[in-house]
């Protein structure tokens, strides 16, 4: 089937990178369609671990085109450092293509994201502080800088000046505030500089910023392309194109747990906008979910565990963020949320990852409904923020398993309890589970039919 979307079914970090790398074998083209370097996608091959933030997870296949679509926001510094890392590792980036229409994360976006989070204090979203929200905001305000602008100094200068104009006040206040903070801490009180602001100058020097970005343009130019056309050509030739989502359904700006979401649309439907193809170009949707649930950052999480079992899952699953290193919150599988994700994305197939992590955890639980604080039973994922925030999960308990399943490669190798757990999930959400992850490595999978 030519157009295949891979989408996160929970709150991110489900193992999309690994499954994309795996399914890429039958594709010619892999396209990231949204998000930026808030994403962290891990692939483990032959014992070597690769972490990608912007580069599509097909890059280890040297014969595939890897595309950063128009829907992605690109921090050119991060992209170039990823490219350098790949080159050092001897991995070819000859087939990397970057949409000329993708928007850039500029240094002031990173500053504003960080400042916004700091200002909100304990009410913060817990963003990755990579400038994602401010970059998408500028895109919507028509103040965005696009990849193609890196190729024309005059246009770039005009556009950066226009983008900075409405931010001057905020950036000035930020500079003053940082100075005060440093003074209070007994540090030097000269105006904030790039050195004191994590490499980003709060009083941007337009000339220097333009120069810097033109040099990024020179380096990226060989990869800049009309990537929508590239997808059309592949699809029209009957080739398989994988559209790789970042983040996940419950972090979707429209359908997730707003405002505790990211600033783009990870759901499968957004692949058309973020890559430039039509809805009928999508033939297959794969949802990726962990065998339990994790979340990084703030926001509702009805099945969250605050006990030793939660800690055991975090430790056994190494649940620490790929991008920020933050400890992830962990909880039981949430089938109310998963069924919601199945419908929103109209998934055909599920991959359930990290089943191995549940070994030795004891009886397994899966949320099958929520209960509101007034006592009402909620069979569906509630659209009302206040209801969701105070909802508690009600569970079905299933037998656990203690066996080490990391060497299992077929369904009959799995313990009966693990098979029953998978069958329960699949039946509840009405979608076949076709891949089961039993370890981080690409060969640590069980394929089900
Ligand atoms: P992504 O953002 O969805 O690509 O996922 P991340 O890479 O952020 O997080 C998933 C983590 O789980 C990574 O460290 C993977 O190497 C690891 N992983 C993926 N699948 C499995 C699995 O089946 N079992 C185990 N134990 N780890 C896995
Ligand atoms: P991958 O692709 C998990 C979360 C952040 C925060 C919220 C908003 O690796 O699954 P943002 O920086 O996007 O404005 O932060 O979204 N978040 C992720 N959580 N995995 C991710 O990506 C995420 N990208 C963003 O923690 O709660
Ligand atoms: Mg991740």
Coordinates of C-alpha atoms and ligand atoms in Angstrom, one line a residue:
X1 CA 0.0 0.0 0.0
X2 CA 1.7 3.2 -1.0
X3 CA 0.8 5.9 1.6
X4 CA 1.5 4.7 5.2
X5 CA 1.2 6.9 8.3
X6 CA 2.9 6.1 11.5
X7 CA 1.3 7.9 14.4
X8 CA 1.8 7.9 18.2
X9 CA -1.3 6.7 20.0
X10 CA -0.5 8.1 23.5
X11 CA 1.5 11.0 24.7
X12 CA 4.7 10.4 22.8
X13 CA 7.8 8.2 23.0
X14 CA 5.9 5.1 22.1
X15 CA 8.8 3.8 19.9
X16 CA 7.8 5.4 16.6
X17 CA 11.4 5.7 15.6
X18 CA 12.0 1.9 15.9
X19 CA 8.8 1.0 14.1
X20 CA 9.5 3.6 11.3
X21 CA 13.0 2.1 10.8
X22 CA 11.4 -1.4 10.6
X23 CA 8.6 -0.5 8.2
X24 CA 10.9 1.6 6.1
X25 CA 12.2 -1.6 4.6
X26 CA 9.2 -1.7 2.3
X27 CA 9.2 2.0 1.4
X28 CA 11.3 4.2 -0.9
X29 CA 10.5 7.5 0.9
X30 CA 10.1 8.4 4.6
X31 CA 8.7 11.9 5.4
X32 CA 8.4 13.7 8.7
X33 CA 5.3 15.8 8.5
X34 CA 5.1 17.9 11.7
X35 CA 6.9 18.9 15.0
X36 CA 10.5 19.9 15.4
X37 CA 13.4 19.0 17.6
X38 CA 11.0 18.5 20.5
X39 CA 10.9 15.0 19.1
X40 CA 13.4 12.4 20.1
X41 CA 13.3 9.1 18.1
X42 CA 15.6 6.3 19.0
X43 CA 16.7 3.4 16.8
X44 CA 18.9 0.6 18.1
X45 CA 20.7 -1.4 15.5
X46 CA 23.5 -3.9 16.1
X47 CA 23.9 -2.6 19.6
X48 CA 24.4 1.0 18.4
X49 CA 21.9 3.6 19.5
X50 CA 20.9 6.5 17.3
X51 CA 18.7 9.4 18.5
X52 CA 17.1 11.7 15.9
X53 CA 15.3 14.9 16.6
X54 CA 14.7 16.2 13.1
X55 CA 16.1 13.7 10.7
X56 CA 13.5 11.1 9.6
X57 CA 13.9 7.7 11.1
X58 CA 14.5 6.1 7.7
X59 CA 18.0 7.6 7.4
X60 CA 19.8 4.4 8.3
X61 CA 18.6 2.9 5.0
X62 CA 21.0 4.5 2.6
X63 CA 18.8 3.7 -0.4
X64 CA 15.7 5.6 0.8
X65 CA 14.8 9.2 0.4
X66 CA 14.4 10.9 3.8
X67 CA 12.3 14.0 3.7
X68 CA 11.6 16.8 6.2
X69 CA 8.2 18.0 5.1
X70 CA 6.8 21.5 5.0
X71 CA 4.8 20.9 8.3
X72 CA 8.0 20.5 10.3
X73 CA 9.6 23.5 12.2
X74 CA 13.4 23.3 11.8
X75 CA 16.1 24.7 14.1
X76 CA 18.9 24.9 11.5
X77 CA 21.6 24.6 14.2
X78 CA 20.1 21.4 15.5
X79 CA 19.6 20.0 12.0
X80 CA 23.2 20.7 11.0
X81 CA 24.6 19.2 14.2
X82 CA 22.5 16.0 13.5
X83 CA 23.8 16.0 9.9
X84 CA 27.4 16.3 11.3
X85 CA 26.8 13.5 13.7
X86 CA 25.5 11.2 11.0
X87 CA 28.5 12.0 8.8
X88 CA 30.9 11.2 11.7
X89 CA 29.1 7.9 12.1
X90 CA 29.6 7.2 8.4
X91 CA 25.9 7.4 7.5
X92 CA 25.1 8.9 4.1
X93 CA 22.8 11.9 4.1
X94 CA 22.9 12.2 0.3
X95 CA 19.2 11.3 0.1
X96 CA 18.1 13.9 2.7
X97 CA 15.6 16.4 1.3
X98 CA 14.3 19.4 3.1
X99 CA 11.1 21.3 2.2
X100 CA 11.7 24.8 1.0
X101 CA 8.4 25.7 2.7
X102 CA 9.2 24.4 6.1
X103 CA 9.4 27.1 8.8
X104 CA 12.5 27.8 10.9
X105 CA 12.9 27.9 14.6
X106 CA 14.9 31.1 15.2
X107 CA 16.9 31.8 18.3
X108 CA 14.3 34.3 19.6
X109 CA 11.7 31.5 19.5
X110 CA 13.8 29.4 21.8
X111 CA 14.2 32.3 24.2
X112 CA 10.5 33.1 24.2
X113 CA 9.5 29.5 24.8
X114 CA 11.9 29.3 27.8
X115 CA 10.7 32.7 29.1
X116 CA 7.1 31.8 28.7
X117 CA 7.6 28.5 30.7
X118 CA 9.6 30.3 33.4
X119 CA 6.9 33.0 33.8
X120 CA 4.1 30.3 34.2
X121 CA 6.1 28.7 37.0
X122 CA 4.2 25.8 38.5
X123 CA 1.5 26.3 35.9
X124 CA 3.8 25.7 33.0
X125 CA 3.1 23.2 30.2
X126 CA 6.5 21.6 30.7
X127 CA 7.5 22.2 27.0
X128 CA 10.8 21.0 25.7
X129 CA 11.9 24.7 25.5
X130 CA 13.0 24.1 21.9
X131 CA 11.0 27.1 20.6
X132 CA 8.2 25.0 19.0
X133 CA 5.2 27.0 20.2
X134 CA 6.6 30.4 19.2
X135 CA 7.8 29.2 15.8
X136 CA 4.3 27.8 14.9
X137 CA 2.8 31.0 16.3
X138 CA 4.9 33.1 13.9
X139 CA 3.9 30.7 11.1
X140 CA 0.2 31.4 11.8
X141 CA 0.9 35.1 12.2
X142 CA 2.6 35.1 8.8
X143 CA 5.8 36.2 10.4
X144 CA 7.6 32.9 9.9
X145 CA 11.0 32.5 8.3
X146 CA 11.1 29.6 5.9
X147 CA 13.9 27.4 4.7
X148 CA 13.8 29.0 1.2
X149 CA 14.5 32.4 2.9
X150 CA 18.0 31.2 3.9
X151 CA 18.9 31.4 0.2
X152 CA 18.3 35.1 -0.2
X153 CA 20.1 37.5 2.1
X154 CA 17.9 40.6 1.2
X155 CA 14.7 38.7 1.8
X156 CA 16.0 37.1 5.0
X157 CA 17.0 40.4 6.5
X158 CA 13.5 42.0 5.8
X159 CA 11.7 39.0 7.2
X160 CA 13.8 38.7 10.4
X161 CA 13.4 42.4 11.0
X162 CA 9.6 42.1 10.6
X163 CA 9.5 39.0 12.9
X164 CA 11.5 40.8 15.6
X165 CA 9.5 44.0 15.5
X166 CA 6.6 42.8 17.6
X167 CA 8.9 40.9 20.0
X168 CA 11.3 43.8 20.9
X169 CA 9.5 44.6 24.1
X170 CA 9.4 41.0 25.3
X171 CA 13.0 40.4 24.5
X172 CA 14.0 43.7 26.2
X173 CA 12.1 42.7 29.3
X174 CA 13.7 39.3 29.2
X175 CA 17.2 40.8 29.1
X176 CA 16.4 43.1 32.1
X177 CA 14.9 40.3 34.0
X178 CA 17.9 38.0 33.5
X179 CA 20.1 40.9 34.6
X180 CA 18.1 41.2 37.8
X181 CA 18.3 37.5 38.4
X182 CA 22.0 37.4 38.0
X183 CA 22.4 40.5 40.3
X184 CA 20.3 38.7 43.0
X185 CA 22.5 35.7 42.6
X186 CA 25.6 37.9 43.1
X187 CA 26.8 37.4 39.6
X188 CA 28.1 40.0 37.1
X189 CA 25.4 42.5 36.1
X190 CA 26.4 43.5 32.6
X191 CA 23.6 43.2 30.1
X192 CA 22.8 39.6 29.2
X193 CA 24.9 38.3 26.4
X194 CA 24.8 35.2 24.3
X195 CA 27.2 33.6 26.8
X196 CA 24.8 34.1 29.7
X197 CA 21.7 33.0 27.8
X198 CA 22.7 29.5 26.7
X199 CA 24.3 30.8 23.5
X200 CA 21.3 32.9 22.5
X201 CA 21.5 36.7 22.7
X202 CA 18.3 38.3 24.1
X203 CA 19.2 41.6 22.3
X204 CA 19.5 40.2 18.8
X205 CA 22.0 41.7 16.4
X206 CA 20.1 41.6 13.1
X207 CA 23.3 41.7 11.1
X208 CA 24.9 38.8 12.9
X209 CA 21.7 36.8 12.8
X210 CA 21.4 37.2 9.1
X211 CA 25.0 36.3 8.5
X212 CA 24.7 33.2 10.6
X213 CA 21.6 32.0 8.9
X214 CA 22.9 32.7 5.4
X215 CA 25.8 30.4 6.3
X216 CA 23.3 27.7 7.3
X217 CA 21.6 28.2 4.0
X218 CA 24.8 27.5 2.1
X219 CA 25.2 24.2 4.0
X220 CA 21.6 23.1 3.6
X221 CA 21.1 24.2 0.0
X222 CA 22.0 20.9 -1.7
X223 CA 19.2 19.3 0.3
X224 CA 16.5 21.9 -0.2
X225 CA 13.7 20.7 -2.6
X226 CA 10.1 20.7 -3.6
X227 CA 9.3 17.8 -1.3
X228 CA 5.6 17.6 -2.0
X229 CA 6.5 16.9 -5.7
X230 CA 9.0 14.3 -4.5
X231 CA 6.1 12.5 -2.6
X232 CA 3.7 12.7 -5.6
X233 CA 6.3 11.2 -7.9
X234 CA 6.9 8.3 -5.5
X235 CA 3.2 7.7 -4.9
X236 CA 2.3 8.0 -8.6
X237 CA 4.9 5.4 -9.4
X238 CA 3.3 3.0 -6.9
X239 CA 6.1 3.3 -4.4
X240 CA 5.5 3.2 -0.7
X241 CA 5.9 6.4 1.2
X242 CA 5.9 6.4 5.0
X243 CA 4.7 9.5 6.8
X244 CA 6.4 9.6 10.1
X245 CA 4.6 11.4 12.9
X246 CA 6.3 13.0 15.9
X247 CA 4.7 13.5 19.3
X248 CA 1.4 11.8 19.5
X249 CA -2.4 11.9 19.3
X250 CA -3.0 13.0 22.9
X251 CA -0.5 15.9 22.4
X252 CA -2.4 17.0 19.2
X253 CA -3.1 20.8 19.3
X254 CA -6.8 20.2 18.4
X255 CA -7.6 16.8 19.7
X256 CA -5.2 16.3 22.6
X257 CA -5.3 17.4 26.2
X258 CA -5.2 21.1 25.4
X259 CA -3.4 23.3 26.6
X260 CA -1.0 20.5 27.7
X261 CA -0.2 19.7 24.1
X262 CA 2.3 20.5 21.5
X263 CA 1.8 23.2 18.9
X264 CA 1.2 21.1 15.8
X265 CA -1.1 18.3 14.7
X266 CA 0.5 14.9 15.0
X267 CA -2.7 12.9 14.0
X268 CA -2.6 11.0 10.8
X269 CA -4.9 13.4 8.9
X270 CA -2.2 16.1 9.3
X271 CA 0.2 14.1 7.2
X272 CA -1.6 15.4 4.2
X273 CA -1.0 19.0 5.2
X274 CA 2.5 18.5 6.5
X275 CA 3.7 16.7 3.4
X276 CA 1.5 18.1 0.7
X277 CA -0.4 15.0 -0.4
X278 CA -4.1 14.3 -0.7
X279 CA -6.2 12.4 1.8
X280 CA -6.7 9.6 -0.7
X281 CA -2.9 9.2 -0.9
X282 CA -3.1 7.7 2.6
X283 CA -3.9 3.9 2.4
X284 CA -2.7 2.6 5.8
X285 CA -2.4 4.0 9.3
X286 CA -0.3 2.4 12.0
X287 CA -0.7 3.5 15.6
X288 CA 2.2 3.0 18.0
X289 CA 1.5 2.5 21.7
X290 CA 3.5 1.3 24.6
X291 CA 2.2 -1.7 26.6
X292 CA 1.7 0.9 29.4
X293 CA 1.5 4.7 29.2
X294 CA 4.1 7.5 29.8
X295 CA 3.9 11.2 29.6
X296 CA 6.5 14.0 29.8
X297 CA 5.5 17.4 31.0
X298 CA 2.4 18.6 32.7
X299 CA -1.3 17.7 32.0
X300 CA -3.9 15.1 32.9
X301 CA -3.0 11.5 33.0
X302 CA -5.8 9.3 34.4
X303 CA -3.9 6.1 34.7
X304 CA -0.7 7.6 36.2
X305 CA 1.0 5.6 39.0
X306 CA 2.5 7.2 42.0
X307 CA 3.7 4.1 43.7
X308 CA 6.4 1.4 43.5
X309 CA 4.9 -0.2 40.5
X310 CA 5.2 3.1 38.6
X311 CA 8.8 3.4 39.7
X312 CA 9.5 -0.2 38.6
X313 CA 8.1 0.6 35.1
X314 CA 10.2 3.7 34.9
X315 CA 13.3 1.9 35.8
X316 CA 12.7 -1.2 33.8
X317 CA 11.6 0.9 30.8
X318 CA 14.4 3.5 31.2
X319 CA 11.7 6.1 31.0
X320 CA 13.9 9.2 30.7
X321 CA 13.2 11.7 27.9
X322 CA 15.2 11.3 24.7
X323 CA 15.3 15.1 24.1
X324 CA 15.4 16.6 27.5
X325 CA 16.4 13.7 29.8
X326 CA 13.4 14.4 32.0
X327 CA 12.0 11.5 34.0
X328 CA 8.8 10.4 32.3
X329 CA 5.6 9.9 34.3
X330 CA 4.3 6.4 34.0
X331 CA 1.0 4.6 34.4
X332 CA -1.1 1.7 33.2
X333 CA -2.4 1.1 29.7
X334 CA -5.3 3.5 29.1
X335 CA -7.7 1.8 26.7
X336 CA -10.2 4.8 26.8
X337 CA -7.4 7.0 25.4
X338 CA -6.2 4.4 23.0
X339 CA -9.7 3.8 21.6
X340 CA -10.0 7.6 21.1
X341 CA -6.7 7.6 19.3
X342 CA -7.8 4.6 17.1
X343 CA -10.8 6.5 15.9
X344 CA -9.2 9.9 15.5
X345 CA -6.5 8.4 13.2
X346 CA -8.8 5.6 11.8
X347 CA -5.9 3.2 12.5
X348 CA -5.7 -0.1 10.6
X349 CA -3.0 -1.7 12.6
X350 CA -1.3 -1.3 16.0
X351 CA 2.3 -1.9 17.1
X352 CA 2.5 -2.4 20.9
X353 CA 6.0 -1.7 22.1
X354 CA 7.9 -2.4 25.3
X355 CA 5.9 -5.4 26.4
X356 CA 9.1 -6.8 27.8
X357 CA 9.1 -3.9 30.4
X358 CA 6.0 -5.4 32.1
X359 CA 7.7 -8.6 33.0
X360 CA 7.7 -9.1 36.7
X361 CA 5.5 -6.1 37.3
X362 CA 2.7 -8.4 38.8
X363 CA -0.9 -8.4 37.7
X364 CA -1.5 -6.0 34.8
X365 CA -4.2 -3.4 34.7
X366 CA -5.8 -1.7 31.7
X367 CA -8.2 1.2 32.1
X368 CA -11.5 0.4 30.5
X369 CA -13.6 3.4 31.6
X370 CA -13.2 6.6 33.6
X371 CA -15.4 7.9 36.4
X372 CA -16.0 11.6 36.9
X373 CA -15.7 13.1 40.3
X374 CA -19.5 13.3 40.5
X375 CA -19.5 9.5 40.0
X376 CA -20.7 9.3 36.4
X377 CA -19.3 6.5 34.2
X378 CA -17.4 7.8 31.2
X379 CA -17.0 5.3 28.4
X380 CA -15.5 7.8 26.0
X381 CA -12.5 10.1 26.3
X382 CA -14.2 13.3 27.7
X383 CA -13.9 16.4 25.6
X384 CA -14.3 18.7 28.6
X385 CA -11.0 19.7 30.2
X386 CA -12.3 20.0 33.8
X387 CA -14.0 16.5 33.6
X388 CA -10.8 14.9 32.2
X389 CA -8.6 16.6 34.8
X390 CA -10.6 15.1 37.7
X391 CA -11.5 11.8 36.1
X392 CA -10.3 8.6 37.7
X393 CA -9.6 5.4 35.7
X394 CA -11.4 2.1 36.4
X395 CA -9.5 -1.0 35.5
X396 CA -9.7 -4.6 34.2
X397 CA -7.1 -6.7 36.0
X398 CA -5.3 -9.4 34.0
X399 CA -2.6 -11.9 35.0
X400 CA 0.9 -10.7 34.6
X401 CA 4.0 -12.6 33.6
X402 CA 7.5 -13.0 35.0
X403 CA 9.4 -14.5 32.1
X404 CA 12.1 -12.6 30.2
X405 CA 10.5 -12.2 26.8
X406 CA 13.3 -10.3 25.1
X407 CA 14.3 -13.3 23.1
X408 CA 10.8 -14.1 21.9
X409 CA 10.4 -13.8 18.1
X410 CA 7.0 -15.5 17.5
X411 CA 3.6 -15.4 19.2
X412 CA 3.9 -18.9 20.5
X413 CA 7.2 -18.0 22.3
X414 CA 5.3 -15.4 24.4
X415 CA 3.8 -16.5 27.8
X416 CA 0.0 -17.1 27.7
X417 CA -0.6 -14.1 30.0
X418 CA 1.3 -11.8 27.6
X419 CA -0.7 -13.1 24.7
X420 CA -4.0 -12.7 26.6
X421 CA -3.0 -9.1 27.6
X422 CA -2.4 -8.3 23.9
X423 CA -5.7 -9.9 22.8
X424 CA -7.6 -7.9 25.4
X425 CA -6.1 -4.7 24.1
X426 CA -6.8 -5.5 20.5
X427 CA -10.4 -6.6 21.2
X428 CA -11.2 -3.6 23.3
X429 CA -10.1 -1.1 20.7
X430 CA -11.1 -3.2 17.6
X431 CA -7.7 -3.0 15.8
X432 CA -5.3 -5.9 15.1
X433 CA -1.9 -5.8 16.8
X434 CA 0.6 -6.7 14.1
X435 CA 3.9 -5.9 15.8
X436 CA 4.9 -6.4 19.4
X437 CA 8.1 -4.9 20.8
X438 CA 10.1 -7.0 23.2
X439 CA 13.3 -5.0 23.4
X440 CA 14.9 -1.8 22.0
X441 CA 16.7 -3.4 19.1
X442 CA 15.1 -3.5 15.7
X443 CA 15.1 -7.3 15.6
X444 CA 13.4 -7.5 19.1
X445 CA 9.9 -7.8 17.7
X446 CA 7.2 -10.4 17.4
X447 CA 5.2 -10.2 14.2
X448 CA 1.6 -11.3 14.6
X449 CA -0.8 -12.0 11.8
Ligands
LIG1 P1 9.6 7.7 19.9 O1 9.8 9.2 20.3 O2 8.2 7.3 19.7 O3 10.4 7.4 18.7 O4 10.2 6.9 21.1 P2 11.6 7.2 21.9 O5 12.7 6.8 21.1 O6 11.6 8.6 22.5 O7 11.4 6.3 23.2 C1 11.2 4.9 23.1 C2 12.3 4.2 23.9 O8 12.0 2.9 24.0 C3 13.7 4.2 23.2 O9 14.7 4.3 24.1 C4 13.7 2.9 22.4 O10 15.0 2.4 22.2 C5 13.0 2.0 23.4 N1 12.2 0.9 22.8 C6 11.5 0.9 21.7 N2 10.8 -0.3 21.5 C7 11.1 -1.0 22.6 C8 10.7 -2.3 23.1 O11 9.9 -3.0 22.5 N3 11.2 -2.7 24.3 C9 12.1 -1.9 25.0 N4 12.6 -2.4 26.2 N5 12.5 -0.7 24.6 C10 12.0 -0.2 23.4
LIG2 P1 8.4 12.3 20.4 O1 8.2 12.5 18.9 C1 6.9 13.2 24.4 C2 5.6 17.3 25.1 C3 6.4 18.1 26.1 C4 5.3 19.0 26.6 C5 4.4 19.3 25.4 C6 4.6 20.6 24.7 O2 9.7 11.9 20.8 O3 7.3 11.3 20.9 P2 6.6 21.4 23.1 O4 8.1 21.5 23.3 O5 6.2 20.5 22.0 O6 5.9 22.7 23.0 O7 6.0 20.7 24.5 O8 4.6 18.2 24.5 N1 6.3 16.7 24.0 C7 6.7 15.4 23.9 N2 6.5 14.4 24.8 N3 7.5 12.9 23.2 C8 7.7 13.9 22.3 O9 8.1 13.7 21.1 C9 7.3 15.2 22.7 N4 7.3 16.4 22.1 C10 6.7 17.3 22.9 O10 7.0 17.3 27.1 O11 4.5 18.3 27.6
LIG3 MG1 10.6 10.3 21.8

